[in-house]
Amino acid sequence: VLIATAAIAITHYYSVKILSASRAYTSFESQYSKGEKDASRHLLSYIYSHEETDFLLFKNDITIPKGDSIAREALLAGKDFKIARIGFLMGANHPDDLPELGWFFEHFKNTDLFKNAIQSWQQSDVLVAQLNSIGTRAHADISTGKPVDADSLNLQINTISDNLTIHQQNFAALMGVTSRSVDHYVFIADIVISVIILSSIVLLAGLMLKKLHSSKKVIVDQNLALTNLNERINKFVYAVTHDL
């Protein structure tokens, strides 16, 4: 019973930890997606308006997915978590979520589900780098007065944004599957452990009843022996008294 109870405590501790990390990665994906979409929107505005403010907003927004890219590369390379922490903070992730993000990545990076999520993340980073390159080249051309093909750039940016949306949705879907899998396995573990506890209690009760039955039999036998002894003593006392 004690072992099963400890198993429940451990199971629920790690399930809560995994679900918390899944929630953190869902928030991470939301910030990543928002940063990319805002960066694409401001870059398109800059291409047509040539306003430096729009380009500065673009550079600020694209820092979010670029920061997450730094975190991913640092974690995959096994570098000091301080580097990944800086990247996650650049990605507008909440500081309290950073331990869960690092712990989950470290322990689940080789599992099938999260490995696929990391691949989607990596592919998204490649597209973000392409978006940043387009923005840098467009800014250089516009700053020097060179003509730019706005329609062509618009098509490239929208294509990148659409592909990023696919990868981001895939990442979110995989994290959702992870959360549902944890719920499923925890439910099964709770049932199994509950059965073990109930079986242990039934077994313990059976053993106690068996001991009580054995004790009762011993007491009955002892009482019978004492009764026979008392009768023998009474007969002995009677005989001695009679002889006296």
Short mmCIF file of C-alpha atoms in Angstrom, two decimals:
data_model
loop_
_atom_site.label_atom_id
_atom_site.label_comp_id
_atom_site.label_asym_id
_atom_site.label_seq_id
_atom_site.Cartn_x
_atom_site.Cartn_y
_atom_site.Cartn_z
CA VAL A 1 0.00 0.00 0.00
CA LEU A 2 2.82 2.40 0.88
CA ILE A 3 4.69 1.60 -2.35
CA ALA A 4 1.53 2.08 -4.43
CA THR A 5 0.78 5.37 -2.69
CA ALA A 6 4.32 6.56 -3.37
CA ALA A 7 3.88 5.49 -7.02
CA ILE A 8 0.73 7.63 -7.29
CA ALA A 9 2.57 10.63 -5.83
CA ILE A 10 5.51 10.20 -8.24
CA THR A 11 3.24 9.62 -11.23
CA HIS A 12 1.19 12.72 -10.57
CA TYR A 13 4.30 14.83 -9.86
CA TYR A 14 5.81 14.05 -13.24
CA SER A 15 2.48 14.21 -15.07
CA VAL A 16 1.90 17.72 -13.72
CA LYS A 17 5.47 18.63 -14.67
CA ILE A 18 5.00 17.31 -18.23
CA LEU A 19 1.64 19.01 -18.65
CA SER A 20 3.10 22.26 -17.35
CA ALA A 21 5.94 21.98 -19.88
CA SER A 22 3.44 21.22 -22.66
CA ARG A 23 1.50 24.33 -21.70
CA ALA A 24 4.75 26.33 -21.72
CA TYR A 25 5.55 25.09 -25.23
CA THR A 26 2.04 25.91 -26.39
CA SER A 27 2.56 29.47 -25.12
CA PHE A 28 6.01 29.44 -26.76
CA GLU A 29 4.43 28.50 -30.12
CA SER A 30 1.85 31.27 -29.73
CA GLN A 31 4.55 33.91 -29.13
CA TYR A 32 6.66 32.51 -31.99
CA SER A 33 3.71 32.65 -34.39
CA LYS A 34 2.68 36.14 -33.29
CA GLY A 35 6.24 37.45 -33.70
CA GLU A 36 6.53 35.98 -37.19
CA LYS A 37 3.12 37.26 -38.34
CA ASP A 38 3.80 40.75 -37.00
CA ALA A 39 7.23 40.75 -38.62
CA SER A 40 5.73 39.76 -42.00
CA ARG A 41 3.05 42.43 -41.69
CA HIS A 42 5.52 45.20 -40.85
CA LEU A 43 7.92 44.09 -43.58
CA LEU A 44 5.14 44.30 -46.17
CA SER A 45 4.23 47.75 -44.86
CA TYR A 46 7.87 48.83 -45.15
CA ILE A 47 8.19 47.56 -48.74
CA TYR A 48 5.25 49.70 -49.84
CA SER A 49 5.67 52.69 -47.51
CA HIS A 50 9.49 52.86 -47.22
CA GLU A 51 8.98 54.12 -43.68
CA GLU A 52 11.96 53.36 -41.45
CA THR A 53 9.62 52.87 -38.49
CA ASP A 54 8.03 49.86 -40.19
CA PHE A 55 11.44 48.29 -40.74
CA LEU A 56 12.41 48.84 -37.10
CA LEU A 57 9.16 47.19 -36.04
CA PHE A 58 9.96 44.30 -38.38
CA LYS A 59 13.40 43.84 -36.80
CA ASN A 60 11.88 43.99 -33.34
CA ASP A 61 9.19 41.41 -34.13
CA ILE A 62 11.49 38.94 -35.87
CA THR A 63 13.71 38.93 -32.77
CA ILE A 64 11.12 36.66 -31.11
CA PRO A 65 11.45 33.64 -33.45
CA LYS A 66 15.19 34.29 -33.84
CA GLY A 67 15.58 34.12 -30.05
CA ASP A 68 13.76 30.79 -29.95
CA SER A 69 16.08 29.57 -32.70
CA ILE A 70 19.08 30.43 -30.51
CA ALA A 71 17.51 28.48 -27.64
CA ARG A 72 16.88 25.41 -29.82
CA GLU A 73 20.44 25.35 -31.17
CA ALA A 74 21.88 25.76 -27.66
CA LEU A 75 19.77 22.92 -26.25
CA LEU A 76 20.55 20.58 -29.15
CA ALA A 77 24.27 21.31 -28.81
CA GLY A 78 24.14 20.63 -25.06
CA LYS A 79 25.46 24.08 -24.22
CA ASP A 80 25.01 25.89 -20.92
CA PHE A 81 21.30 26.51 -20.30
CA LYS A 82 22.11 30.19 -19.74
CA ILE A 83 22.43 30.57 -23.51
CA ALA A 84 19.08 28.86 -24.11
CA ARG A 85 17.59 31.01 -21.35
CA ILE A 86 18.68 34.20 -23.15
CA GLY A 87 17.15 32.88 -26.38
CA PHE A 88 13.85 31.99 -24.71
CA LEU A 89 13.69 35.42 -23.07
CA MET A 90 14.30 37.02 -26.48
CA GLY A 91 11.37 34.89 -27.66
CA ALA A 92 9.07 36.65 -25.16
CA ASN A 93 8.59 33.51 -23.06
CA HIS A 94 7.66 33.96 -19.42
CA PRO A 95 10.70 33.56 -17.10
CA ASP A 96 8.81 31.11 -14.88
CA ASP A 97 8.29 28.79 -17.88
CA LEU A 98 11.99 28.53 -18.75
CA PRO A 99 12.87 25.63 -16.37
CA GLU A 100 9.99 23.55 -17.78
CA LEU A 101 10.98 24.38 -21.36
CA GLY A 102 14.57 23.26 -20.75
CA TRP A 103 13.63 20.18 -18.69
CA PHE A 104 11.12 18.91 -21.24
CA PHE A 105 13.52 19.47 -24.15
CA GLU A 106 16.35 17.68 -22.36
CA HIS A 107 14.32 14.60 -21.39
CA PHE A 108 12.04 14.21 -24.43
CA LYS A 109 14.14 15.39 -27.37
CA ASN A 110 14.68 11.78 -28.51
CA THR A 111 11.03 10.71 -28.28
CA ASP A 112 9.16 10.36 -31.56
CA LEU A 113 6.53 13.03 -30.88
CA PHE A 114 8.83 15.76 -29.62
CA LYS A 115 11.52 14.89 -32.16
CA ASN A 116 8.97 15.65 -34.90
CA ALA A 117 8.02 18.87 -33.10
CA ILE A 118 11.69 19.90 -32.99
CA GLN A 119 11.95 19.23 -36.74
CA SER A 120 8.97 21.51 -37.37
CA TRP A 121 10.61 24.10 -35.12
CA GLN A 122 13.88 23.81 -37.06
CA GLN A 123 12.10 24.13 -40.43
CA SER A 124 10.30 27.20 -39.14
CA ASP A 125 13.64 28.73 -38.12
CA VAL A 126 14.94 28.23 -41.67
CA LEU A 127 11.92 30.07 -43.05
CA VAL A 128 12.33 32.86 -40.48
CA ALA A 129 15.96 33.23 -41.57
CA GLN A 130 14.75 33.56 -45.18
CA LEU A 131 12.23 36.18 -44.11
CA ASN A 132 14.94 38.10 -42.25
CA SER A 133 17.21 37.90 -45.32
CA ILE A 134 14.45 39.30 -47.55
CA GLY A 135 13.90 42.15 -45.11
CA THR A 136 17.62 42.94 -44.89
CA ARG A 137 18.05 43.00 -48.67
CA ALA A 138 14.92 45.08 -49.17
CA HIS A 139 16.10 47.58 -46.57
CA ALA A 140 19.52 47.83 -48.23
CA ASP A 141 17.95 48.42 -51.66
CA ILE A 142 15.40 50.93 -50.43
CA SER A 143 17.98 52.79 -48.33
CA THR A 144 20.23 53.23 -51.37
CA GLY A 145 17.36 54.22 -53.65
CA LYS A 146 17.36 51.04 -55.73
CA PRO A 147 14.00 49.97 -57.14
CA VAL A 148 12.39 46.89 -55.57
CA ASP A 149 9.81 44.56 -57.02
CA ALA A 150 7.18 44.97 -54.30
CA ASP A 151 4.77 42.43 -55.80
CA SER A 152 7.46 39.76 -56.04
CA LEU A 153 8.57 40.40 -52.45
CA ASN A 154 4.95 40.34 -51.35
CA LEU A 155 4.52 36.89 -52.93
CA GLN A 156 7.71 35.58 -51.30
CA ILE A 157 6.77 36.88 -47.87
CA ASN A 158 3.24 35.48 -48.05
CA THR A 159 4.56 32.10 -49.22
CA ILE A 160 7.00 31.97 -46.31
CA SER A 161 4.27 33.02 -43.91
CA ASP A 162 1.90 30.32 -45.20
CA ASN A 163 4.58 27.63 -44.85
CA LEU A 164 5.38 28.86 -41.37
CA THR A 165 1.72 28.57 -40.44
CA ILE A 166 1.75 24.90 -41.50
CA HIS A 167 4.82 24.13 -39.37
CA GLN A 168 3.45 26.07 -36.40
CA GLN A 169 0.14 24.22 -36.56
CA ASN A 170 2.01 20.92 -36.77
CA PHE A 171 4.08 21.86 -33.71
CA ALA A 172 0.96 22.82 -31.73
CA ALA A 173 -0.79 19.61 -32.79
CA LEU A 174 2.14 17.46 -31.64
CA MET A 175 2.23 19.18 -28.25
CA GLY A 176 -1.52 18.60 -27.97
CA VAL A 177 -0.99 14.89 -28.66
CA THR A 178 1.70 14.85 -25.96
CA SER A 179 -0.67 16.35 -23.39
CA ARG A 180 -3.47 13.93 -24.29
CA SER A 181 -1.06 10.98 -24.15
CA VAL A 182 0.06 11.99 -20.67
CA ASP A 183 -3.57 12.25 -19.52
CA HIS A 184 -4.28 8.81 -21.00
CA TYR A 185 -1.29 7.09 -19.40
CA VAL A 186 -1.85 8.77 -16.03
CA PHE A 187 -5.47 7.59 -16.07
CA ILE A 188 -4.34 4.01 -16.78
CA ALA A 189 -1.65 4.25 -14.09
CA ASP A 190 -4.23 5.51 -11.56
CA ILE A 191 -6.52 2.57 -12.31
CA VAL A 192 -3.70 0.01 -12.04
CA ILE A 193 -2.35 1.51 -8.81
CA SER A 194 -5.87 1.77 -7.34
CA VAL A 195 -6.43 -1.93 -8.09
CA ILE A 196 -3.11 -2.73 -6.41
CA ILE A 197 -4.09 -0.73 -3.32
CA LEU A 198 -7.53 -2.35 -3.09
CA SER A 199 -6.02 -5.81 -3.60
CA SER A 200 -3.46 -5.11 -0.90
CA ILE A 201 -6.18 -3.95 1.50
CA VAL A 202 -8.30 -7.04 0.79
CA LEU A 203 -5.26 -9.27 1.27
CA LEU A 204 -4.38 -7.49 4.51
CA ALA A 205 -7.95 -7.86 5.78
CA GLY A 206 -7.92 -11.56 4.88
CA LEU A 207 -4.67 -12.09 6.76
CA MET A 208 -6.03 -10.25 9.80
CA LEU A 209 -9.22 -12.34 9.77
CA LYS A 210 -7.16 -15.51 9.45
CA LYS A 211 -5.02 -14.47 12.43
CA LEU A 212 -8.14 -13.61 14.45
CA HIS A 213 -9.63 -17.00 13.64
CA SER A 214 -6.39 -18.74 14.68
CA SER A 215 -6.24 -16.68 17.89
CA LYS A 216 -9.83 -17.53 18.67
CA LYS A 217 -9.14 -21.24 18.21
CA VAL A 218 -6.11 -21.03 20.49
CA ILE A 219 -8.15 -19.21 23.15
CA VAL A 220 -10.93 -21.83 22.95
CA ASP A 221 -8.40 -24.65 23.31
CA GLN A 222 -6.76 -22.87 26.26
CA ASN A 223 -10.14 -22.33 27.95
CA LEU A 224 -10.99 -26.02 27.47
CA ALA A 225 -7.64 -27.04 28.93
CA LEU A 226 -8.14 -24.70 31.90
CA THR A 227 -11.65 -26.13 32.47
CA ASN A 228 -10.31 -29.69 32.48
CA LEU A 229 -7.52 -28.64 34.85
CA ASN A 230 -10.02 -26.99 37.19
CA GLU A 231 -12.13 -30.16 37.25
CA ARG A 232 -9.08 -32.27 38.06
CA ILE A 233 -8.09 -29.85 40.83
CA ASN A 234 -11.65 -29.93 42.25
CA LYS A 235 -11.62 -33.74 42.24
CA PHE A 236 -8.21 -33.77 43.89
CA VAL A 237 -9.26 -31.30 46.59
CA TYR A 238 -12.44 -33.29 47.20
CA ALA A 239 -10.52 -36.53 47.57
CA VAL A 240 -7.98 -35.01 49.94
CA THR A 241 -10.74 -33.39 52.00
CA HIS A 242 -12.65 -36.66 52.11
CA ASP A 243 -9.57 -38.60 53.23
CA LEU A 244 -8.81 -36.02 55.90
#
